CSV table of C-alpha atoms in Angstrom, one decimal:
chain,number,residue,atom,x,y,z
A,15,UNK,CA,56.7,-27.7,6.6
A,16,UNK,CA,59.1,-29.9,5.1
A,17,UNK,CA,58.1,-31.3,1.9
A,18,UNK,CA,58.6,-35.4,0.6
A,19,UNK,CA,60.9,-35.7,-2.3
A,20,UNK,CA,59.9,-38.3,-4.5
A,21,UNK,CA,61.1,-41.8,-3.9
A,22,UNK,CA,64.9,-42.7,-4.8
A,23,UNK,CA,63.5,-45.5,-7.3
A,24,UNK,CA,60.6,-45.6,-9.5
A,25,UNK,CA,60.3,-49.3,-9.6
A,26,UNK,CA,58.9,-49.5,-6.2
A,27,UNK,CA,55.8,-48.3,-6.9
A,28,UNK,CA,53.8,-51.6,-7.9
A,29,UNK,CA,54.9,-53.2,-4.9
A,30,UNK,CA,56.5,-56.8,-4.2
A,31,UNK,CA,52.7,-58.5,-4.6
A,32,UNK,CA,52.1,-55.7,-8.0
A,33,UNK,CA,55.8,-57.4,-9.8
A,34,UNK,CA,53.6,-61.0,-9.5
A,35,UNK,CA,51.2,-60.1,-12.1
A,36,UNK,CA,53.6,-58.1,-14.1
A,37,UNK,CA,56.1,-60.2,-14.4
A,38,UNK,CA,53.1,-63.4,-15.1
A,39,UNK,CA,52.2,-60.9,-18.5
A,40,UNK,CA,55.9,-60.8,-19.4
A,41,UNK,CA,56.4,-64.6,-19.2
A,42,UNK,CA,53.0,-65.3,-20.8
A,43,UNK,CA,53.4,-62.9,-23.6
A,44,UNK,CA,56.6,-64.2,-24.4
A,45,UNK,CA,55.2,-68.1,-24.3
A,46,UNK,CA,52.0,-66.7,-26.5
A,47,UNK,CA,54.2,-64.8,-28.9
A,48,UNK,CA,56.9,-68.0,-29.5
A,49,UNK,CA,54.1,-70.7,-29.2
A,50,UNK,CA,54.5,-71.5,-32.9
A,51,UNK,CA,57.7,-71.2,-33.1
A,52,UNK,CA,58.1,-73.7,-30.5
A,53,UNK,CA,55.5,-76.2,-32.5
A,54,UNK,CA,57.7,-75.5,-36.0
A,55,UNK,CA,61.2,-75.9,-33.6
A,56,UNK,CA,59.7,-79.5,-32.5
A,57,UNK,CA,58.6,-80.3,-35.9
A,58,UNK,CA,62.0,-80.2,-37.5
A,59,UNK,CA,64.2,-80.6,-34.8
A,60,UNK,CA,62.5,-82.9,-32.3
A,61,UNK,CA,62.7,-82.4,-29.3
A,62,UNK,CA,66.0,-80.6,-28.8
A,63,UNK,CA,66.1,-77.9,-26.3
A,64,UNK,CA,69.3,-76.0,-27.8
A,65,UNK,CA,67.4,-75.8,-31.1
A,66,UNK,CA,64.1,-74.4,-29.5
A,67,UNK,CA,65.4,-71.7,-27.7
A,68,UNK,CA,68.0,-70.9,-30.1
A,69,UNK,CA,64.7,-70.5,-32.7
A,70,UNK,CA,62.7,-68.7,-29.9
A,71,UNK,CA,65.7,-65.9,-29.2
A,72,UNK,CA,65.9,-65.5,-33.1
A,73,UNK,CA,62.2,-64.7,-33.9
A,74,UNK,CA,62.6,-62.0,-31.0
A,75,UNK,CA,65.4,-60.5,-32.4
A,76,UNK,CA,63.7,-60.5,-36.1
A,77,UNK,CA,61.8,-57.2,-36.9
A,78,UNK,CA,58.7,-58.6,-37.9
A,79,UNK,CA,57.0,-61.3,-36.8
A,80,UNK,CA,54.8,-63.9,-38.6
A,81,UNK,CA,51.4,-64.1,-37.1
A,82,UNK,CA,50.3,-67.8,-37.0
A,83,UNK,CA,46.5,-68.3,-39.2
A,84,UNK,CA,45.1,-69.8,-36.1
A,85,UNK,CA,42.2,-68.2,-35.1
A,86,UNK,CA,43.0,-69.8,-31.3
A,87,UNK,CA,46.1,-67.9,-31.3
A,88,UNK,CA,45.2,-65.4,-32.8
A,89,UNK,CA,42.8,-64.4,-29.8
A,90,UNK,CA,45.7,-65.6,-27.4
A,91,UNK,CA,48.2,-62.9,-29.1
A,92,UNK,CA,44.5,-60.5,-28.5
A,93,UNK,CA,44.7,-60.9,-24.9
A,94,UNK,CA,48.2,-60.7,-24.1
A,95,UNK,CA,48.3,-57.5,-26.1
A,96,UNK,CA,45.7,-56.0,-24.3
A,97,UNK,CA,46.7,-57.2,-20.9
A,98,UNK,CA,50.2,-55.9,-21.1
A,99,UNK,CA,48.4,-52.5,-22.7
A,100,UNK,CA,46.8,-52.0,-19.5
A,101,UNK,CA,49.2,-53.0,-17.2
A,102,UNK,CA,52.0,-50.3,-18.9
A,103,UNK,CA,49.1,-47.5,-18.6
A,104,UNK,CA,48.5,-48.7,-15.4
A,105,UNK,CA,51.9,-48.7,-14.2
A,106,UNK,CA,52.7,-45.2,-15.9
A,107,UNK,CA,49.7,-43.7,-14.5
A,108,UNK,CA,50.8,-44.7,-11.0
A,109,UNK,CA,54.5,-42.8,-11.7
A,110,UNK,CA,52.7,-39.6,-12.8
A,111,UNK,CA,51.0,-39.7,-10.0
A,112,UNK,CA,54.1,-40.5,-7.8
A,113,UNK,CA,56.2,-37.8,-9.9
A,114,UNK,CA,53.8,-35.3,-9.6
A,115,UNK,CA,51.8,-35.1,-6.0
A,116,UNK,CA,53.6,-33.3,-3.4
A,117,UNK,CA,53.0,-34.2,0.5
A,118,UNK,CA,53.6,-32.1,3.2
A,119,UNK,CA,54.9,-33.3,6.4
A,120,UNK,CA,55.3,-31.9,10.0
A,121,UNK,CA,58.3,-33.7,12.1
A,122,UNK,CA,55.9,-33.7,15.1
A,123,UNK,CA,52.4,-34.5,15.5
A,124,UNK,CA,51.5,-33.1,19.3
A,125,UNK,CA,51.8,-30.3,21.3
A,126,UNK,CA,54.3,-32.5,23.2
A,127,UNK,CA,56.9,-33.1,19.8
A,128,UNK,CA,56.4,-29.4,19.2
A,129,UNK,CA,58.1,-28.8,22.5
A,130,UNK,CA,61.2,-31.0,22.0
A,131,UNK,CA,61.3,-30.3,18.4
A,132,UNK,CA,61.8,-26.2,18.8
A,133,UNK,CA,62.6,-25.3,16.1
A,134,UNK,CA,58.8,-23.8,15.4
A,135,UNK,CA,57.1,-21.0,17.4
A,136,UNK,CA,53.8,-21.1,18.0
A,137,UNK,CA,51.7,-17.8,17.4
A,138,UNK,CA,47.9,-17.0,18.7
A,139,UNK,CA,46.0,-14.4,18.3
A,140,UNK,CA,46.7,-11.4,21.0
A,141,UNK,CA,42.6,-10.9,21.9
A,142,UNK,CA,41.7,-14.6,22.0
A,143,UNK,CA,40.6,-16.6,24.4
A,144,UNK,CA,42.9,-19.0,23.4
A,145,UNK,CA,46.5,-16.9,24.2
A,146,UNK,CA,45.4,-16.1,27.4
A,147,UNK,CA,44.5,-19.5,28.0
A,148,UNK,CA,48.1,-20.6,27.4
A,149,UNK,CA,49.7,-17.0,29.4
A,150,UNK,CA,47.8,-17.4,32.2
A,151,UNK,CA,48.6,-21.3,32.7
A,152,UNK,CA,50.3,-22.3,36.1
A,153,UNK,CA,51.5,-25.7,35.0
A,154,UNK,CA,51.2,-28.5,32.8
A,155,UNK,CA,51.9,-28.7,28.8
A,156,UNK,CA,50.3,-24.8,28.4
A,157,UNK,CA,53.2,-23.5,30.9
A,158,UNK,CA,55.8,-25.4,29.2
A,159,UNK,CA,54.6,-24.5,25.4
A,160,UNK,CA,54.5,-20.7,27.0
A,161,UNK,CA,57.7,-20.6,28.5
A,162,UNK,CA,59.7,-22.6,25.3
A,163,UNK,CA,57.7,-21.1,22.0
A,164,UNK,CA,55.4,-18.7,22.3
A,165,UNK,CA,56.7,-15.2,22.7
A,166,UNK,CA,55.8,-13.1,25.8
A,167,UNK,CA,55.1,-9.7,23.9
A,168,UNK,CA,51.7,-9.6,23.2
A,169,UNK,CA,52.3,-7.3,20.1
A,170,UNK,CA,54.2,-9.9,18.3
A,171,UNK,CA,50.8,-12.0,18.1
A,172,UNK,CA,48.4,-11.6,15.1
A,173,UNK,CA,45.8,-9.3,15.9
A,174,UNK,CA,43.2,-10.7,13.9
A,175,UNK,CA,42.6,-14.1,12.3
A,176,UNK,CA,43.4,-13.6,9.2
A,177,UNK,CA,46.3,-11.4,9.7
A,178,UNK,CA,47.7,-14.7,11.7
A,179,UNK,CA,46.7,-17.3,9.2
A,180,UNK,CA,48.9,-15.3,6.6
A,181,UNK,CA,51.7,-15.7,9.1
A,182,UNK,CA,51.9,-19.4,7.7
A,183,UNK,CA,52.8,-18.7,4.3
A,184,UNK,CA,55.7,-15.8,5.4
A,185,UNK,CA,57.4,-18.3,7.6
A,186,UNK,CA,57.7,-22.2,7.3
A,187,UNK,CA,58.4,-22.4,11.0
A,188,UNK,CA,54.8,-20.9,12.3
A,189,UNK,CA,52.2,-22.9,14.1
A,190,UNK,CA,49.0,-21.3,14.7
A,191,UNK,CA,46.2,-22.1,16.8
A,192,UNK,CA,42.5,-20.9,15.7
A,193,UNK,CA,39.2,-22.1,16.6
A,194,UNK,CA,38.2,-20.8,13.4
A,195,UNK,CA,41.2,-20.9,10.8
A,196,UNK,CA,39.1,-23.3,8.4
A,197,UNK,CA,36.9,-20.8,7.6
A,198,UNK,CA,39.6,-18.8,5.9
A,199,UNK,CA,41.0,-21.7,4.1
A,200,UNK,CA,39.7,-20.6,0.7
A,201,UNK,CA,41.9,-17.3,1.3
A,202,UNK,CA,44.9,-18.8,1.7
A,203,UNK,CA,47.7,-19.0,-0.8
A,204,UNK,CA,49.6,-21.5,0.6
A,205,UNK,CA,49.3,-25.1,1.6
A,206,UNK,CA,49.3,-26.5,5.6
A,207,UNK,CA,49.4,-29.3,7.8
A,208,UNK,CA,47.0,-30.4,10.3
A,209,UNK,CA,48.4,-31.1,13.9
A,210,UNK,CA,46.8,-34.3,14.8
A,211,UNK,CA,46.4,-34.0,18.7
A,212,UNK,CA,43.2,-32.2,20.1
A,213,UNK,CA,44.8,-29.0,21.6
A,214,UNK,CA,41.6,-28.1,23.3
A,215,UNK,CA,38.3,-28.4,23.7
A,216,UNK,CA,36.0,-25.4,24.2
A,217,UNK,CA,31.9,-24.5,24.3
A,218,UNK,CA,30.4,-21.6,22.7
A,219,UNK,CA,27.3,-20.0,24.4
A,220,UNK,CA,24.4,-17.7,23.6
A,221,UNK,CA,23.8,-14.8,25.9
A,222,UNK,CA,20.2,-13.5,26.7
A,223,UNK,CA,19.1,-10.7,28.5
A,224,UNK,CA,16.9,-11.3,31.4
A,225,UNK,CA,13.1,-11.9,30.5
A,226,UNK,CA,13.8,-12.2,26.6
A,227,UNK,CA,11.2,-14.2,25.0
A,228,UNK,CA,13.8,-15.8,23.2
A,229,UNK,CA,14.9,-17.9,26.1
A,230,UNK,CA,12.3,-20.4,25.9
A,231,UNK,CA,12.1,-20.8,21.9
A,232,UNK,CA,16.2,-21.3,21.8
A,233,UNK,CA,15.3,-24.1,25.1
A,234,UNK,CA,12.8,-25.7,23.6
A,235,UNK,CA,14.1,-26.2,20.4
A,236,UNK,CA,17.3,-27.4,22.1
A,237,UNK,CA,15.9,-29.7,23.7
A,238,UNK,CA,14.4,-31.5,20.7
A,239,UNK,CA,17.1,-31.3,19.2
A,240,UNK,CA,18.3,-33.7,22.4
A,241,UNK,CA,15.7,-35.8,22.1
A,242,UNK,CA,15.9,-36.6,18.2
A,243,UNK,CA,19.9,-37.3,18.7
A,244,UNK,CA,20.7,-34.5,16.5
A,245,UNK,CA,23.0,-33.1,18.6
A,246,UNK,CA,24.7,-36.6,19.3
A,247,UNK,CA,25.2,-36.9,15.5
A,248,UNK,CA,26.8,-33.1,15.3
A,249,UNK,CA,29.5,-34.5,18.0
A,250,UNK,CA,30.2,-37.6,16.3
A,251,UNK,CA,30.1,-36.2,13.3
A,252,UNK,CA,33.0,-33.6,14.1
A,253,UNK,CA,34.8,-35.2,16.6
A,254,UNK,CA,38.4,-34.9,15.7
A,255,UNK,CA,40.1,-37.7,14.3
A,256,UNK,CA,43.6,-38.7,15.4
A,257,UNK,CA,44.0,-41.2,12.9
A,258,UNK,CA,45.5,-38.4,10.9
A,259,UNK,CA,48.7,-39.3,8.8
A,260,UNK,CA,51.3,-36.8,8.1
A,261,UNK,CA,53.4,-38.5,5.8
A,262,UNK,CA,52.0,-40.4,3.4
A,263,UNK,CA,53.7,-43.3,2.2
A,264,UNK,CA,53.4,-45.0,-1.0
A,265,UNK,CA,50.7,-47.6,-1.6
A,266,UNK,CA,51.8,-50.9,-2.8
A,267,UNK,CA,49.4,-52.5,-5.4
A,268,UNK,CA,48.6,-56.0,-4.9
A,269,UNK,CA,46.7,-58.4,-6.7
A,270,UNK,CA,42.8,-57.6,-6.0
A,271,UNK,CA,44.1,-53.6,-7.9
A,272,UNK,CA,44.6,-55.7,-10.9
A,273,UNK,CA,42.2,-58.3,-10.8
A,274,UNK,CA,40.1,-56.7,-13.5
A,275,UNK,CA,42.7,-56.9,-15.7
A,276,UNK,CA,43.4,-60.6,-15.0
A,277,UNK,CA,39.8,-61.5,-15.2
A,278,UNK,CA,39.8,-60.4,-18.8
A,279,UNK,CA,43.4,-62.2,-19.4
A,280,UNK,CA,41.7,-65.5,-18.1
A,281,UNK,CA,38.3,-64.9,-20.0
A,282,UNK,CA,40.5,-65.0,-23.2
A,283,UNK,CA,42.4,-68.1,-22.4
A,284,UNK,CA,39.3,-69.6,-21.5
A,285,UNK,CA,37.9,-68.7,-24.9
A,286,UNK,CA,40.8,-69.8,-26.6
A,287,UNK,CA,40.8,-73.3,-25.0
A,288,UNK,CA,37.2,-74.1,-26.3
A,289,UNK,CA,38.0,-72.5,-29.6
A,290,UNK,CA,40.9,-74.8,-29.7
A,291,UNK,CA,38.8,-77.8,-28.5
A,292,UNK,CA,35.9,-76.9,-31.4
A,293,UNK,CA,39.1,-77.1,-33.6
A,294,UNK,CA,40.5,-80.1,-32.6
A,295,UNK,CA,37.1,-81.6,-32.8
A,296,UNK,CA,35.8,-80.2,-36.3
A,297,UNK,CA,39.7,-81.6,-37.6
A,298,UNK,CA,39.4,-85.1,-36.3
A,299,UNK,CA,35.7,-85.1,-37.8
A,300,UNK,CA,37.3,-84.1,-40.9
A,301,UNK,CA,39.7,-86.5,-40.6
A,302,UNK,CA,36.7,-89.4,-40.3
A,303,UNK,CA,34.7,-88.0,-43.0
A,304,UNK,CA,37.6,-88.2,-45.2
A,305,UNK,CA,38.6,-92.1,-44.5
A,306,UNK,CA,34.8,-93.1,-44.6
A,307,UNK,CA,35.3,-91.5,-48.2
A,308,UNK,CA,38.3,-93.3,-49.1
């Protein structure tokens, strides 16, 4: 199995629709954080732009900012702080993650790319039904996977189950075919991939001798089970699924991932507008009161 490297750049991870956001903090932040220096810019200079954003570049280049009394932006500076908080754990998080998990990968995903691919064999176990099922095959895909990567000496084919599922971690070019290989999952030290494509499908049976009693009880309860839909539910319910991914790619983060942090964002500016409005208001009746007196 060939395994995925991780990705040749790290800033791919949020995504074209994940920089929107991001990059909306950034240029929020950095309107929140100059705000008053904009309104103390305007004050002495007017309205000259050169002055502002000379003023604006120097208080990000000083080493300590002054923090305005405002209690309106005070709560702004809050939420941008917060917001670009969880956006950089966010973000991190997701390059752990990306740094970290391995994927493995076949370079086929059917019997059919297993054939043109050849550079795996395919092993079975020598006293299955399954090896002679592909050994004694006249035509068809069987023949052809026979003929092109299975070997023709029977003692060169795991014996037992186990002994063949072990055969996947000594070479990286085995395929192996069991009915019942997930049953030894637990016991195996290495990782493996899934082949997609449903090889076969096969029905176990239960064998009675004539005249057992058995017979009827095993019918009978079978056939309640019919009735009830059980057994339709145990077919759907482990019907293969081919909707099985080999590689997986990465996930680009759009808008609804960070909508919980955006909701909070908004729910300060919101605050902060009505705070400023009570302020505005309380001022200009201050303002009246104090006329009235004079």
């Amino acid at each position: 199995m060939e395994e995925i490297t991780v990705p040749h750049t790290v800033f791919c991870h949020l995504g074209n629709p994940g920089w929107v956001p991001t990059s909306s903090e950034c240029i929020s932040g950095l309107l929140f954080e100059n705000s008053h220096h904009i309104e103390e810019c305007i004050k002495r200079n007017g309205f000259s732009v050169r002055l502002c954003v000379s003023d604006m570049v120097g208080s990000a280049l000083q080493p300590k900012d002054g923090v305005p009394r405002s209690v309106t932006c005070r709560l702004v500076y809050l939420v941008s702080c917060l917001g670009g908080i969880l956006l950089l754990t966010f973000y991190s998080a997701k390059i752990i993650s990306v740094m970290t998990a391995k994927y493995n990968k076949l370079p086929f995903t059917s019997l059919k790319g297993l054939i043109e691919d050849g550079s795996y064999k395919l092993t079975i176990s020598r006293n299955s039904n399954e090896y002679f099922m592909f050994a004694n095959a006249k035509s068809g895909i069987y023949k052809e996977m026979y003929d092109t990567v299975m070997s023709h000496n029977p003692d060169d084919m795991p014996a037992t189950t186990y002994e063949g599922s072990k055969m996947i971690c000594q070479d990286d070019k085995t395929v192996i075919i069991f009915s019942n290989l997930f049953s030894y999952t637990t016991s195996i030290p290495c990782v493996f991939a899934v082949v997609p494509e449903v090889i076969y499908q096969f029905s176990q049976h239960y064998l009675f001798q004539k005249g057992s009693p058995f017979t009827g009880i095993v019918s009978r309860k079978l056939l309640k089970l019919a009735e009830s839909g059980v057994i339709k539910k145990i077919i759907r319910d482990n019907k293969a699924d081919n909707s099985f991914e080999t590689e997986t790619n990465d996930i680009a983060v759009g808008l609804t991932n960070v909508a919980p942090i955006f909701g909070i964002l908004g729910a300060g500016l919101v605050m902060a507008v009505l705070l400023l409005g009570v302020e505005l208001l309380v001022h200009h009746l201050q303002g009246e009161v104090s006329e009235n007196m004079h």
